[in-house]
Short mmCIF file of C-alpha atoms and ligand atoms in Angstrom, two decimals:
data_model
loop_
_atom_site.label_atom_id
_atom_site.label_comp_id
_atom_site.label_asym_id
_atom_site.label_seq_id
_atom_site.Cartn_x
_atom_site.Cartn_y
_atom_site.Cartn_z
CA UNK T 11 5.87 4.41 42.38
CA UNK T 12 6.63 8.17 42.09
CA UNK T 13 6.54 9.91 38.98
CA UNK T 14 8.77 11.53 37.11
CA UNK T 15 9.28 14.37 34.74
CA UNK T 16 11.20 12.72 31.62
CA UNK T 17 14.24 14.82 30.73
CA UNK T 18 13.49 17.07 27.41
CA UNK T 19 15.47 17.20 24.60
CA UNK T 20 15.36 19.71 21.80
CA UNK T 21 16.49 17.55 18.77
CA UNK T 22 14.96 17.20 15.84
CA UNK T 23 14.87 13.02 15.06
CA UNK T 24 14.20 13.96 11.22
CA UNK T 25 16.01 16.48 10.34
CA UNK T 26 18.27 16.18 7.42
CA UNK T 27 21.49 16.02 9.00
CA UNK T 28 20.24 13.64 11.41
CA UNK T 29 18.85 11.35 9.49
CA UNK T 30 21.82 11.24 7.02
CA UNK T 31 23.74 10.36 10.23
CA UNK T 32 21.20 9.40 13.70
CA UNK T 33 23.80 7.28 15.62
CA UNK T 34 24.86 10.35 17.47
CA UNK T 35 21.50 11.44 18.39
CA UNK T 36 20.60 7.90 18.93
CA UNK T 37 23.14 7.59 21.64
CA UNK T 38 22.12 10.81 23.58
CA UNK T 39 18.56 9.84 23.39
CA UNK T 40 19.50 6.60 25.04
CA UNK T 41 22.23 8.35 27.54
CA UNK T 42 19.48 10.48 28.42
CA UNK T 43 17.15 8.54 30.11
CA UNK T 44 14.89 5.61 29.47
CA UNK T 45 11.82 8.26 28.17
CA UNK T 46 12.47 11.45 26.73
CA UNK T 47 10.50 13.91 26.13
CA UNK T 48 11.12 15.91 22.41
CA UNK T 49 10.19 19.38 23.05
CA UNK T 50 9.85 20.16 19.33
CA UNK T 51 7.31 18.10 18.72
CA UNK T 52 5.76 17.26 21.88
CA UNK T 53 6.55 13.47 21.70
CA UNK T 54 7.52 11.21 24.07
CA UNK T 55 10.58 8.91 22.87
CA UNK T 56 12.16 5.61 23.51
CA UNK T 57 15.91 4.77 22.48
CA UNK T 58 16.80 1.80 24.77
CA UNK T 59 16.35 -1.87 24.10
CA UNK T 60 14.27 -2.64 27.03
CA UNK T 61 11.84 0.04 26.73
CA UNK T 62 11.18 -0.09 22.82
CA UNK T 63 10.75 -3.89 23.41
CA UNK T 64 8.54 -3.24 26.07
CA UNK T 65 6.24 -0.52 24.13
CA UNK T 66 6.29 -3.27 20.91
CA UNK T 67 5.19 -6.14 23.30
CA UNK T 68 2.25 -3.95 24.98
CA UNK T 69 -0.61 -3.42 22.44
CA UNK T 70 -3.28 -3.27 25.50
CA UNK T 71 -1.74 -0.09 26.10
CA UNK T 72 0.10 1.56 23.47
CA UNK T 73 -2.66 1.40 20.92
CA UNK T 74 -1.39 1.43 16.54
CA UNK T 75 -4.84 2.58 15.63
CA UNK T 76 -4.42 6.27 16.11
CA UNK T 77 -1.42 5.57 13.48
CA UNK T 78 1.86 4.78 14.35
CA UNK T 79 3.52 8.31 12.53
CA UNK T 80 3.93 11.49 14.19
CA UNK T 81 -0.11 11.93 13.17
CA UNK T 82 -2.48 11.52 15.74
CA UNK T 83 -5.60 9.75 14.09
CA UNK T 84 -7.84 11.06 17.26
CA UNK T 85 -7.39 14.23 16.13
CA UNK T 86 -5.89 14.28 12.68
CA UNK T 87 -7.37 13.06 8.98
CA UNK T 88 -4.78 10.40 8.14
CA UNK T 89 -3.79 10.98 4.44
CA UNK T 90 -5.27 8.11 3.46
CA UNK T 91 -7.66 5.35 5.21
CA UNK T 92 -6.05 3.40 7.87
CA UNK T 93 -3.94 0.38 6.82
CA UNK T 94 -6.10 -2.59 8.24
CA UNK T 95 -3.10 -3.82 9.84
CA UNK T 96 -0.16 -1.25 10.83
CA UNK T 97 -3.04 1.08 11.79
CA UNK T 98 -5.65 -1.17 13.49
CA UNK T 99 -5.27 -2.79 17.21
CA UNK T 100 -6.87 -6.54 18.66
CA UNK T 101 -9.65 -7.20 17.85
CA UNK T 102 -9.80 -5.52 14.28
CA UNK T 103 -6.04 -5.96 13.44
CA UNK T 104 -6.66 -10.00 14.00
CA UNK T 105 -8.16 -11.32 10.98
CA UNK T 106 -6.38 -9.78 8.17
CA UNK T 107 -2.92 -10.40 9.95
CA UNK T 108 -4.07 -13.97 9.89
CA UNK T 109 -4.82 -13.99 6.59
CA UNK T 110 -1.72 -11.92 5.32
CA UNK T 111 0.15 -14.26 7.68
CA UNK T 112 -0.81 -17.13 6.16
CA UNK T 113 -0.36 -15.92 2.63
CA UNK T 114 2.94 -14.94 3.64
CA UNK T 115 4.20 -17.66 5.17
CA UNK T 116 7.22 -19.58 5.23
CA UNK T 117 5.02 -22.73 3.97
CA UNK T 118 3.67 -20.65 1.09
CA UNK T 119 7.31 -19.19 0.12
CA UNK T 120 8.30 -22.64 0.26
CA UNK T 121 6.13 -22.45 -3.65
CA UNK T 122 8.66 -19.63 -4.47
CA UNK T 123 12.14 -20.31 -3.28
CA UNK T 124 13.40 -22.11 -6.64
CA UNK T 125 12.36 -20.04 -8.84
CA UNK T 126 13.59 -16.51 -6.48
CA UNK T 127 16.99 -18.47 -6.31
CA UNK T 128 17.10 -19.08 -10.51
CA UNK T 129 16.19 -14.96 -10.32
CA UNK T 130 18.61 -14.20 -8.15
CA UNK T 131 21.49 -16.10 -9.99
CA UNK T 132 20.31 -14.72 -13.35
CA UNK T 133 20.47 -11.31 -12.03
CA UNK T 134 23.91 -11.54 -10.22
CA UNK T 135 25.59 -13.24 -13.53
CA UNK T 136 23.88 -10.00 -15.59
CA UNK T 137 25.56 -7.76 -13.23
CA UNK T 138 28.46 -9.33 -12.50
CA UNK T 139 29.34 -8.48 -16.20
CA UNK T 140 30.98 -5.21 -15.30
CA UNK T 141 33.31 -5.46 -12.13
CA UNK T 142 32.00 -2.02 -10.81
CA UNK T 143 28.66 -1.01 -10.75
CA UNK T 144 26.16 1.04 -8.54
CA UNK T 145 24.37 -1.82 -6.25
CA UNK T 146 21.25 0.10 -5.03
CA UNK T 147 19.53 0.30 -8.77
CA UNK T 148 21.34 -3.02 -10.04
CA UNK T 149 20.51 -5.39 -6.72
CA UNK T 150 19.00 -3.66 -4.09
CA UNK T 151 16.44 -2.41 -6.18
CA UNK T 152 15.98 -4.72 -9.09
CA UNK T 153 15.58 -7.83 -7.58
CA UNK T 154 12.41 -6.85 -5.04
CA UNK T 155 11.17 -5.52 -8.44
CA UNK T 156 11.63 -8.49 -10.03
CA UNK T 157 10.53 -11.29 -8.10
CA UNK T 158 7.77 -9.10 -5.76
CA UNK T 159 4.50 -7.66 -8.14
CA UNK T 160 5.03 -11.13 -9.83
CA UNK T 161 4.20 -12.75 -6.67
CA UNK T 162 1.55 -10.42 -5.77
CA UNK T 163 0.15 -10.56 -9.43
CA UNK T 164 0.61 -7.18 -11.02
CA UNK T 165 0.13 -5.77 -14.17
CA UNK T 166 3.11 -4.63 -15.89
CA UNK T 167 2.16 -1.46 -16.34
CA UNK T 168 2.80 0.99 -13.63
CA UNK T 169 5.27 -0.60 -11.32
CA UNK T 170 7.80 2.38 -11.62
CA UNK T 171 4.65 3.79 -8.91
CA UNK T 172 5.66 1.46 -6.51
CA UNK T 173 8.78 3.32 -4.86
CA UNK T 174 7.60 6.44 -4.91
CA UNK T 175 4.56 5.65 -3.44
CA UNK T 176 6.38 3.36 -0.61
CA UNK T 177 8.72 5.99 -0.15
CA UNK T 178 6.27 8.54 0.19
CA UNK T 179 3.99 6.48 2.57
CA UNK T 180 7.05 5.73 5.13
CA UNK T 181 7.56 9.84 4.97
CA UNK T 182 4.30 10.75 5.72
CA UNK T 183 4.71 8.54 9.12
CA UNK T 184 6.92 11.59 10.25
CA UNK T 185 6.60 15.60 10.70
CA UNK T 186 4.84 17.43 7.63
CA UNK T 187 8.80 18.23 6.54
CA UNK T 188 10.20 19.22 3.25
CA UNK T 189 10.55 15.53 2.58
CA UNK T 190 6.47 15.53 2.65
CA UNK T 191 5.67 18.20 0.92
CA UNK T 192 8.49 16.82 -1.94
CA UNK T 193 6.27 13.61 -1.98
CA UNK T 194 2.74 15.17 -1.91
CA UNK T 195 2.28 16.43 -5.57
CA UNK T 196 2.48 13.25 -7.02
CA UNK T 197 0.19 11.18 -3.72
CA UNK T 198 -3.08 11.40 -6.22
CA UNK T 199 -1.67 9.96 -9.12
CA UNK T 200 0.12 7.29 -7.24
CA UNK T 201 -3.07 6.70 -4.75
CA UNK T 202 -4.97 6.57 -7.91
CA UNK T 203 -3.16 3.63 -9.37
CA UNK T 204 -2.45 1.67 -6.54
CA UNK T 205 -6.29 1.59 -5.35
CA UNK T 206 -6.73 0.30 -9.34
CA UNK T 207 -4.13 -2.82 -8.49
CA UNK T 208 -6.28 -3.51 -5.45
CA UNK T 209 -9.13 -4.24 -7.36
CA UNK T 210 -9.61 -8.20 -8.30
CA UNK T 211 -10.03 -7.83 -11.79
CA UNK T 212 -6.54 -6.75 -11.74
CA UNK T 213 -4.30 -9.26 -10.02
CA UNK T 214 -3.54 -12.35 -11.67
CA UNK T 215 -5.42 -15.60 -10.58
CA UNK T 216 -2.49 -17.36 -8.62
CA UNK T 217 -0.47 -14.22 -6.89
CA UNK T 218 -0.66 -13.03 -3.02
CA UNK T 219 -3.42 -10.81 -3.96
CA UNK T 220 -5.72 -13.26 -5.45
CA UNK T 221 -5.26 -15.49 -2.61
CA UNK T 222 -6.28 -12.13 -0.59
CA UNK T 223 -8.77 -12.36 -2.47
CA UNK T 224 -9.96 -15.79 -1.67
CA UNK T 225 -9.75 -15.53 2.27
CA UNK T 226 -12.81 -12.93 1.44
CA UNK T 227 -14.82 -15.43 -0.39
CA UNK T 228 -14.17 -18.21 2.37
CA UNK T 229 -15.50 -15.52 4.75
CA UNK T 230 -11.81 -15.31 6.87
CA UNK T 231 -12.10 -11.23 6.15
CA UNK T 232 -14.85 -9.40 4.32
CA UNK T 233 -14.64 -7.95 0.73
CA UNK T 234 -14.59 -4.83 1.51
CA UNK T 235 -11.50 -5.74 3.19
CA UNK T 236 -9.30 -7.40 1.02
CA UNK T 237 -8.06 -4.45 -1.40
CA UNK T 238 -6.64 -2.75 1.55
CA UNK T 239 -4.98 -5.83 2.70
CA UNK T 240 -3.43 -5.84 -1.08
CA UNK T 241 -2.58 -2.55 -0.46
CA UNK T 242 -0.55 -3.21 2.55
CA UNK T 243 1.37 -5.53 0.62
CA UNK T 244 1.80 -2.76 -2.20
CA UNK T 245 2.95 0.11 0.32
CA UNK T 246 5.35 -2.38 1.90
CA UNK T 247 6.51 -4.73 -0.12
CA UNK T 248 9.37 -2.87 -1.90
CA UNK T 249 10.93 0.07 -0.32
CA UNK T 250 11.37 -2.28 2.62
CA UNK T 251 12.82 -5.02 0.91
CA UNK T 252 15.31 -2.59 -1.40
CA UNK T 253 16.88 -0.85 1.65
CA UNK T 254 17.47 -3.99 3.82
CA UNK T 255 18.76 -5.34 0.80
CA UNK T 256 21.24 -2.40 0.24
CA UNK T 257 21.52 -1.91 4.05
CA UNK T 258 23.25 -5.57 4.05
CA UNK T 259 25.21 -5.45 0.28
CA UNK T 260 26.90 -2.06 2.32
CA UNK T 261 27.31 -3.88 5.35
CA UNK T 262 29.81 -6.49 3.71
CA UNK T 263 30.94 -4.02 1.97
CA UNK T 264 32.65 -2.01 4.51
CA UNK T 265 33.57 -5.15 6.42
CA UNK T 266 35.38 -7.71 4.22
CA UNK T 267 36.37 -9.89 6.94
CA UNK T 268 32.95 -10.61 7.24
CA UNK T 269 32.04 -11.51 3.49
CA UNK T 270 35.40 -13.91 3.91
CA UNK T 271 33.14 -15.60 6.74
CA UNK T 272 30.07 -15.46 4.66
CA UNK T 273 31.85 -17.04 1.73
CA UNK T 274 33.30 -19.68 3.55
CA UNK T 275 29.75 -20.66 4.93
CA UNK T 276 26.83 -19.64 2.58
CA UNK T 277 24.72 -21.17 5.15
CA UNK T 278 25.34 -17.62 7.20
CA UNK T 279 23.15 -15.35 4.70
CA UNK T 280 19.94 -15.68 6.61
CA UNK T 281 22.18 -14.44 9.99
CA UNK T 282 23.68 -11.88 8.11
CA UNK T 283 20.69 -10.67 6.92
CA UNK T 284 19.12 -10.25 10.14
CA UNK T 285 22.50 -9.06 11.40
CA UNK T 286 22.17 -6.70 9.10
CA UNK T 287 18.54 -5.04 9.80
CA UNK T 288 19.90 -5.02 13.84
CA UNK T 289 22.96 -3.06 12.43
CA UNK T 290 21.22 -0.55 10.10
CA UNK T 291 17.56 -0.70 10.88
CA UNK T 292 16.07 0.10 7.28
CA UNK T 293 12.85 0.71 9.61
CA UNK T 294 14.43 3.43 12.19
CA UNK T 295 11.16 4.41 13.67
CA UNK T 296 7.83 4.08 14.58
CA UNK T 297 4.90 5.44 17.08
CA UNK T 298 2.40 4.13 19.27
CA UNK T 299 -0.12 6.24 21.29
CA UNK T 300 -0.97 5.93 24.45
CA UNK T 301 -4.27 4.55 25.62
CA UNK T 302 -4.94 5.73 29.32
CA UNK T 303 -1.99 7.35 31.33
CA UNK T 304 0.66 4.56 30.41
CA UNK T 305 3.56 4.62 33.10
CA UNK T 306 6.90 3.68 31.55
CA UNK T 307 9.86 3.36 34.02
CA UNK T 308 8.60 6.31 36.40
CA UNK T 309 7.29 8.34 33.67
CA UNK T 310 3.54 8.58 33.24
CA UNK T 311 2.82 9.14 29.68
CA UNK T 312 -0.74 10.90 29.34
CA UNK T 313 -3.58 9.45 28.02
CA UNK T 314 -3.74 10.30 24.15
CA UNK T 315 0.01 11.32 23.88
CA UNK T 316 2.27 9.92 20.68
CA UNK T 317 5.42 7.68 22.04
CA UNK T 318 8.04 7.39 19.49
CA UNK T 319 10.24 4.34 19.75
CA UNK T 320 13.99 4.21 18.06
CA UNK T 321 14.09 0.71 16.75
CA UNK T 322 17.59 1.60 15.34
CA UNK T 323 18.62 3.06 18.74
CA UNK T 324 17.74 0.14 20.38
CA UNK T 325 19.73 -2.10 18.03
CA UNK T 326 22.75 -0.70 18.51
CA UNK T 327 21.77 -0.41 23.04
CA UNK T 328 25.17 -0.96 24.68
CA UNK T 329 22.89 -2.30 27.53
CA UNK T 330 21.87 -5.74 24.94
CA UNK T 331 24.72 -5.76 22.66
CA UNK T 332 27.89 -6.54 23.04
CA UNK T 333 30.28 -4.15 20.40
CA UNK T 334 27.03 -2.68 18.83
CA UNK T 335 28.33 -0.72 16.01
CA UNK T 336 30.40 -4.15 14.98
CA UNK T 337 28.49 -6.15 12.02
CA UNK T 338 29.24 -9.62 12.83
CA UNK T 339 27.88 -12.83 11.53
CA UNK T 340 28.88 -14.79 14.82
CA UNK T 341 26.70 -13.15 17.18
CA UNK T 342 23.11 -13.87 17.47
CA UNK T 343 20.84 -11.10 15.99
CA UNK T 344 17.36 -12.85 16.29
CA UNK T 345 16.26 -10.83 19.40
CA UNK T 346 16.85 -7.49 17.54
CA UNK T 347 13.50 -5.29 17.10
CA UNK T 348 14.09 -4.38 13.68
CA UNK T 349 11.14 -6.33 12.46
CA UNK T 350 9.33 -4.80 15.18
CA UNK T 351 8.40 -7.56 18.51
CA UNK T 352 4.59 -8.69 19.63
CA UNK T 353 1.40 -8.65 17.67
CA UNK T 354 2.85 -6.95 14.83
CA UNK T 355 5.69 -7.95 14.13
CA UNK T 356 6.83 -7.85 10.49
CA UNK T 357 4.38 -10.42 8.52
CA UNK T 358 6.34 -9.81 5.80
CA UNK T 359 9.99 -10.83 7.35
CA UNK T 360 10.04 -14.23 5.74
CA UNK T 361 9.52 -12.60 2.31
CA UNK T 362 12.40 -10.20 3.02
CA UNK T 363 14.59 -13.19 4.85
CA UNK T 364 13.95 -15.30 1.24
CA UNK T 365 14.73 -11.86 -0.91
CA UNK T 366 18.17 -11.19 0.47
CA UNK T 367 19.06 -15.46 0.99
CA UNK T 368 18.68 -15.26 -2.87
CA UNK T 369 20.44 -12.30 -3.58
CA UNK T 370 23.76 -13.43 -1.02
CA UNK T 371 23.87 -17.06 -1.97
CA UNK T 372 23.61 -15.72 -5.51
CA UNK T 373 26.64 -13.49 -4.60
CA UNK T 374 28.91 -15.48 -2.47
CA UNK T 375 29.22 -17.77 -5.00
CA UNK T 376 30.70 -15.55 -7.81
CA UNK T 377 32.07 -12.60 -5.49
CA UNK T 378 35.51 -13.39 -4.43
CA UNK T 379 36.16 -9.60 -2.65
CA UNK T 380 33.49 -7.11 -2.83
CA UNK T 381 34.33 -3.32 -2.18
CA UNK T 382 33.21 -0.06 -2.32
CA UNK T 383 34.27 1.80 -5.49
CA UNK T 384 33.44 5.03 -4.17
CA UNK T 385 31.73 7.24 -1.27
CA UNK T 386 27.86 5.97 -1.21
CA UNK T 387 24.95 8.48 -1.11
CA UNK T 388 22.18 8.26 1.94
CA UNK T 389 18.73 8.62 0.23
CA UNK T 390 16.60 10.49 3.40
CA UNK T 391 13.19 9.57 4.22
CA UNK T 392 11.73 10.43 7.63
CA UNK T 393 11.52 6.59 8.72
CA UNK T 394 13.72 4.16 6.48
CA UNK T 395 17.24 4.52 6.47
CA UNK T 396 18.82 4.19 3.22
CA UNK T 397 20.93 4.36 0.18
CA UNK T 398 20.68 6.10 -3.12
CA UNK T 399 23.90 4.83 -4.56
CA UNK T 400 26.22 2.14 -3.11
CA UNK T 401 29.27 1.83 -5.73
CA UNK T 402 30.50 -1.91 -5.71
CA UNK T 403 33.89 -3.28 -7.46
CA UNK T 404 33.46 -7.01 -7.19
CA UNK T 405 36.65 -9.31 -7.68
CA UNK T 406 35.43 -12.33 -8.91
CA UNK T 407 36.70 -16.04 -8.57
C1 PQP L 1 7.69 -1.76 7.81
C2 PQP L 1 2.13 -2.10 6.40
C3 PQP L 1 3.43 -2.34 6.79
C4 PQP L 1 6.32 -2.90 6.66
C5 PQP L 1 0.37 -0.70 5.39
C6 PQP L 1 1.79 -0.91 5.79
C7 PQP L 1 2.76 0.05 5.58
C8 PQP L 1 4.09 -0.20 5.97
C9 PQP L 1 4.40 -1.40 6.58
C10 PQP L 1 6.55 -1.03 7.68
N1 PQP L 1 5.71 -1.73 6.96
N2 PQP L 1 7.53 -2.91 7.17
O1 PQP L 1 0.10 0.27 4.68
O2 PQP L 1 -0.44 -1.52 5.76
#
């Protein structure tokens, strides 16, 4: 096979106007060619579904352990140490996924869906109250708070850290931007106190992190292990879980016809939930690094070079989906790479997939018609895309 010069492209993937709105760039990445090369940064970039799936499925030679930001980890002090699992490849990675997989696991949520349901119903009828009110602070946000450092076990004290330091942590996997240096004041304070949560001594007896915990003492990981595996769950438990949550409550929101559907057939939340993270991809972005010269449709990709891959991009590829840019609860979603594809794919999916069941069931059964009461707000952040403010009126039944 020949090779190729990629075509380059001077955009700038996180800039603020970009990521308040990517789907244009995301199209002429994708229009461009199947690898681009971004001259800015000297990155190589995917956009369409077959290549993005391809560079998820191939850990052999796209390797996460030199990070999976713009930071290049054979070269670069990461900011903090290496996750154990987004930042580690076979045979290191193995072992804690296995134990974070089983702890969260759709037989072990099975423990938890009554009582997240009860949550999500109290919650809904407290907000419900008011027929207009902002949905990003009153669902989006407060249910993952309420129902997630439970689970894991937390103290009281102290969880306002957890969305700054998520949101922080998912910046810092892009450039060194304004929207870095904005976070990076406040990274030793919020460091500071999630290493304390890690700790055993500080995690109640029965939560995700105790039973972190316990995979240490059975000898499944090693102790010196298991508080960064709580800290994965810390750094990506929340932010996560708030913007798919907003990223489907606007989804329905801007296309009624499709909470008629979903009220006619609660049984469609978990579709429209994944429907949902294909449509918006809360996670936009992520990079691998390549381990050897990696060719990639006629393009060799040098040995030690960062390949950014558009998991939004290729969620909305013309080439795999038929009307894209249409949210619609009767197609099937499942093959979308918003969770990622291959060894590390999201463990925490099933936690998210029970979150936002809760939170639509909950809704669907009160919500006759829910609109937007005004324009909502993009919150930025170099990989998730978001919402700051999504203004609901709800008609109710
Ligand atoms: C998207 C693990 C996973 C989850 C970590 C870590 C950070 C972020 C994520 C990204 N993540 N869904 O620190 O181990």
């Amino acid at each position: 096979m020949t090779t190729t010069l990629p075509p380059a492209l001077d955009i700038d993937p996180f800039a603020a106007d970009v990521l308040r709105d990517p789907l244009p760039m995301q199209h002429d990445l994708r229009e461009a060619g199947p690898v681009v090369h971004l001259s800015r940064y000297d990155v190589y970039a995917l956009a369409r579904y077959e290549q993005v799936h391809a560079a998820l499925t191939d850990w052999q030679s796209l390797q996460s352990a030199a990070g999976v930001g713009m930071a290049n980890f054979r070269f670069e002090e990461p900011w903090r140490p290496p996750s154990l699992l987004l930042e580690a490849d076979p045979p290191l990675h193995d072992a804690p996924r296995a134990v974070l997989g089983k702890v969260l696991g759709p037989r072990a949520l099975r423990r938890l869906r009554d009582a997240w349901f009860a949550d999500a119903e109290e919650l809904v009828d407290q907000v419900l109250a008011e027929p207009s009110f902002d949905a990003v602070p009153a669902l989006a946000q407060a249910f993952p708070l309420r129902v997630f450092p439970d689970a894991v076990g937390l103290p009281q004290e102290g969880r306002e850290n957890l969305l700054p330091y998520g949101d922080h942590a998912f910046n810092a996997f892009g450039p060194h931007n304004e929207l870095v240096a904005k976070g990076a004041p406040r990274v030793p304070e919020l460091s500071g106190w999630v290493a304390a949560q890690c700790a055993r001594d500080n995690l109640s007896e029965d939560g995700f992190g105790a039973q972190i915990w316990a995979a240490a003492d059975r000898g499944d990981i090693t102790h010196d292990q298991a508080p960064l595996i709580v800290r994965s769950l810390l750094t990506a438990g929340v932010d996560t879980t708030v913007h798919a949550l907003g990223a489907v409550l606007y989804a329905f929101a801007a296309n009624p016809a499709q909470w008629e559907r979903l009220r006619a057939d609660p049984s469609l939340a978990r579709v429209a939930f994944d429907e949902a993270v294909r449509w918006e991809s809360p996670v936009q972005t992520f990079f691998r690094t390549a381990v050897g010269d990696v060719d990639i449709a006629g393009t060799t990709v040098p040995d030690g070079r960062k390949i950014l891959m558009f998991l939004g991009a290729a969620n909305r590829d013309p080439r795999r989906w038929t009307d894209p840019d249409a949210f619609d609860l009767t197609r099937d979603p499942s093959a979308h790479v918003g969770f990622g594809m291959g060894i590390h794919q999201c463990v925490g999916q099933h936690v998210a997939r029970l979150e936002a069941e809760a939170v639509l069931t909950a809704l669907a059964a009160r919500a006759d018609r829910i609109e937007l009461a005004a324009t909502p707000e993009r919150h930025l952040n170099n990989t998730l895309r978001a919402w700051s403010s999504i203004p609901l009126h709800v008609h109710r039944d």
